Each structure stands twice: as C-alpha cells, then as structure tokens.
C-alpha cells in the first residue's frame, strides 16, 4: 500500500523511488504489477460493496480477506471514485499485456503506469 498511497497523494516522486527500491532489492517487475493489480481490484470491490451499503465486516466475510486489508482498502478507496479505479485497472491490464507480448520492458511499463495514474 505504500506505493499506492504515494500515488493516491499524487506524490509520484515517492512512488517512483519506492518502485526503484523494490526493483533494486530484487523484486520481480511482473510480481510487482500483479501485486498492484490485486490491490487495485480489492479497492474497487471494497468501494463498490461499500456503496451498496455493506459494512466492513460484511465485506471482509464476502471477500474472505484479512480485516486489516479491508480497513486499509476502505481508507484508500476514498481517494478515488469508481470510474477512476476501473480506469486504473484497465491501464494495469494493458500494461500486463504489453509486458507479456514484449512491447514494453517490465520496469519501463511500471514507470509509465505510475505516471498515468
């Protein structure tokens, strides 16, 4: 959540620094993308379920996700509207496709994704 938090606060310099630190420490770019996608999917689900009037405990139960992740997702999801979250996810899926098809290098694709959010 630290990198997404930096992105949500429009602190892209910090998001880039965190990204490069993770890559420098040996983190696989595809794994990073997968983690970001998973977190954004959770944010969208939590946001939509909350808009449906579900309580945090109902969301936790339905998604079978640890309570701490739900609490963080609830707080973070307030920074975006549903359309923004869907757009971000579509961009992530496009980046994934570009990496898999060899159109973009993993690190460059992640940098571009952060810049676009």
C-alpha positions as YAML, in Angstrom:
chain: A
units: angstrom
residues:
- id: 1
  name: UNK
  ca: [0.00, 0.00, 0.00]
- id: 2
  name: UNK
  ca: [2.92, 2.41, 0.44]
- id: 3
  name: UNK
  ca: [3.43, 2.88, -3.29]
- id: 4
  name: UNK
  ca: [-0.32, 3.14, -3.93]
- id: 5
  name: UNK
  ca: [-0.62, 5.58, -1.07]
- id: 6
  name: UNK
  ca: [2.07, 7.75, -2.66]
- id: 7
  name: UNK
  ca: [0.24, 7.57, -5.99]
- id: 8
  name: UNK
  ca: [-3.06, 8.43, -4.29]
- id: 9
  name: UNK
  ca: [-1.47, 11.50, -2.72]
- id: 10
  name: UNK
  ca: [-0.10, 12.47, -6.15]
- id: 11
  name: UNK
  ca: [3.45, 12.00, -4.84]
- id: 12
  name: UNK
  ca: [4.77, 10.30, -7.92]
- id: 13
  name: UNK
  ca: [8.37, 11.06, -6.98]
- id: 14
  name: UNK
  ca: [7.91, 8.94, -3.87]
- id: 15
  name: UNK
  ca: [6.09, 6.22, -5.85]
- id: 16
  name: UNK
  ca: [8.98, 6.06, -8.34]
- id: 17
  name: UNK
  ca: [11.51, 5.93, -5.51]
- id: 18
  name: UNK
  ca: [9.63, 3.05, -3.87]
- id: 19
  name: UNK
  ca: [9.35, 1.23, -7.20]
- id: 20
  name: UNK
  ca: [13.05, 1.56, -7.93]
- id: 21
  name: UNK
  ca: [13.98, 0.48, -4.39]
- id: 22
  name: UNK
  ca: [11.89, -2.67, -4.76]
- id: 23
  name: UNK
  ca: [13.40, -3.47, -8.15]
- id: 24
  name: UNK
  ca: [16.92, -2.77, -6.87]
- id: 25
  name: UNK
  ca: [16.23, -5.16, -3.98]
- id: 26
  name: UNK
  ca: [15.45, -7.92, -6.48]
- id: 27
  name: UNK
  ca: [11.67, -7.70, -6.71]
- id: 28
  name: UNK
  ca: [10.37, -9.09, -10.00]
- id: 29
  name: UNK
  ca: [8.56, -6.43, -12.07]
- id: 30
  name: UNK
  ca: [5.81, -8.83, -13.07]
- id: 31
  name: UNK
  ca: [5.22, -9.74, -9.42]
- id: 32
  name: UNK
  ca: [5.04, -6.03, -8.58]
- id: 33
  name: UNK
  ca: [2.47, -5.50, -11.31]
- id: 34
  name: UNK
  ca: [0.49, -8.49, -10.08]
- id: 35
  name: UNK
  ca: [0.51, -7.14, -6.52]
- id: 36
  name: UNK
  ca: [-0.59, -3.68, -7.67]
- id: 37
  name: UNK
  ca: [-3.38, -5.22, -9.77]
- id: 38
  name: UNK
  ca: [-4.54, -7.33, -6.83]
- id: 39
  name: UNK
  ca: [-4.62, -4.32, -4.52]
- id: 40
  name: UNK
  ca: [-6.49, -2.18, -7.05]
- id: 41
  name: UNK
  ca: [-9.01, -4.98, -7.62]
- id: 42
  name: UNK
  ca: [-9.55, -5.14, -3.86]
- id: 43
  name: UNK
  ca: [-10.00, -1.36, -3.72]
- id: 44
  name: UNK
  ca: [-12.62, -1.46, -6.45]
- id: 45
  name: UNK
  ca: [-14.51, -4.34, -4.81]
- id: 46
  name: UNK
  ca: [-14.44, -2.65, -1.41]
- id: 47
  name: UNK
  ca: [-15.56, 0.67, -2.91]
- id: 48
  name: UNK
  ca: [-18.46, -0.92, -4.77]
- id: 49
  name: UNK
  ca: [-19.56, -3.02, -1.81]
- id: 50
  name: UNK
  ca: [-19.42, -0.01, 0.50]
- id: 51
  name: UNK
  ca: [-21.55, 1.95, -1.98]
- id: 52
  name: UNK
  ca: [-24.06, -0.91, -1.80]
- id: 53
  name: UNK
  ca: [-24.27, -0.25, 1.94]
- id: 54
  name: UNK
  ca: [-22.30, -3.24, 3.16]
- id: 55
  name: UNK
  ca: [-20.44, -2.98, 6.45]
- id: 56
  name: UNK
  ca: [-16.70, -3.62, 6.72]
- id: 57
  name: UNK
  ca: [-17.43, -6.95, 8.40]
- id: 58
  name: UNK
  ca: [-19.80, -8.00, 5.59]
- id: 59
  name: UNK
  ca: [-17.14, -7.01, 3.04]
- id: 60
  name: UNK
  ca: [-14.50, -8.99, 4.96]
- id: 61
  name: UNK
  ca: [-16.75, -12.02, 5.06]
- id: 62
  name: UNK
  ca: [-17.74, -11.90, 1.39]
- id: 63
  name: UNK
  ca: [-14.23, -11.27, 0.08]
- id: 64
  name: UNK
  ca: [-12.53, -13.58, 2.60]
- id: 65
  name: UNK
  ca: [-9.76, -11.01, 3.10]
- id: 66
  name: UNK
  ca: [-7.97, -10.10, 6.32]
- id: 67
  name: UNK
  ca: [-9.64, -7.31, 8.28]
- id: 68
  name: UNK
  ca: [-6.53, -5.09, 8.13]
- id: 69
  name: UNK
  ca: [-6.51, -5.17, 4.31]
- id: 70
  name: UNK
  ca: [-10.20, -4.25, 4.29]
- id: 71
  name: UNK
  ca: [-9.61, -1.30, 6.64]
- id: 72
  name: UNK
  ca: [-6.72, -0.02, 4.55]
- id: 73
  name: UNK
  ca: [-8.67, -0.52, 1.33]
- id: 74
  name: UNK
  ca: [-11.66, 1.36, 2.74]
- id: 75
  name: UNK
  ca: [-9.50, 4.33, 3.66]
- id: 76
  name: UNK
  ca: [-7.56, 4.29, 0.42]
- id: 77
  name: UNK
  ca: [-10.60, 3.78, -1.82]
- id: 78
  name: UNK
  ca: [-11.98, 7.12, -0.66]
- id: 79
  name: UNK
  ca: [-9.24, 8.85, -2.67]
- id: 80
  name: UNK
  ca: [-10.73, 7.61, -5.95]
- id: 81
  name: UNK
  ca: [-14.17, 7.29, -7.45]
- id: 82
  name: UNK
  ca: [-15.35, 4.05, -9.03]
- id: 83
  name: UNK
  ca: [-14.70, 5.22, -12.59]
- id: 84
  name: UNK
  ca: [-11.11, 6.20, -11.69]
- id: 85
  name: UNK
  ca: [-10.48, 2.80, -10.10]
- id: 86
  name: UNK
  ca: [-11.86, 0.99, -13.15]
- id: 87
  name: UNK
  ca: [-9.71, 3.13, -15.46]
- id: 88
  name: UNK
  ca: [-6.62, 2.42, -13.38]
- id: 89
  name: UNK
  ca: [-7.36, -1.31, -13.52]
- id: 90
  name: UNK
  ca: [-7.82, -1.22, -17.28]
- id: 91
  name: UNK
  ca: [-4.44, 0.53, -17.57]
- id: 92
  name: UNK
  ca: [-2.86, -2.13, -15.38]
- id: 93
  name: UNK
  ca: [-4.31, -4.89, -17.56]
- id: 94
  name: UNK
  ca: [-3.00, -3.14, -20.68]
- id: 95
  name: UNK
  ca: [0.47, -2.84, -19.11]
- id: 96
  name: UNK
  ca: [0.32, -6.55, -18.27]
- id: 97
  name: UNK
  ca: [-0.49, -7.34, -21.89]
- id: 98
  name: UNK
  ca: [2.32, -5.12, -23.19]
- id: 99
  name: UNK
  ca: [4.85, -6.82, -20.91]
- id: 100
  name: UNK
  ca: [3.66, -10.32, -21.87]
- id: 101
  name: UNK
  ca: [3.74, -9.55, -25.59]
- id: 102
  name: UNK
  ca: [7.18, -7.96, -25.33]
- id: 103
  name: UNK
  ca: [6.07, -4.47, -26.35]
- id: 104
  name: UNK
  ca: [7.46, -2.95, -23.15]
- id: 105
  name: UNK
  ca: [10.17, -3.76, -20.68]
- id: 106
  name: UNK
  ca: [8.71, -4.52, -17.23]
- id: 107
  name: UNK
  ca: [10.38, -1.66, -15.40]
- id: 108
  name: UNK
  ca: [9.52, 0.87, -18.08]
- id: 109
  name: UNK
  ca: [5.93, -0.35, -18.18]
- id: 110
  name: UNK
  ca: [5.58, 0.08, -14.41]
- id: 111
  name: UNK
  ca: [7.04, 3.57, -14.61]
- id: 112
  name: UNK
  ca: [4.59, 4.51, -17.36]
- id: 113
  name: UNK
  ca: [1.71, 3.07, -15.38]
- id: 114
  name: UNK
  ca: [2.61, 5.12, -12.30]
- id: 115
  name: UNK
  ca: [2.96, 8.24, -14.43]
- id: 116
  name: UNK
  ca: [-0.51, 7.73, -15.91]
- id: 117
  name: UNK
  ca: [-2.33, 7.20, -12.62]
...
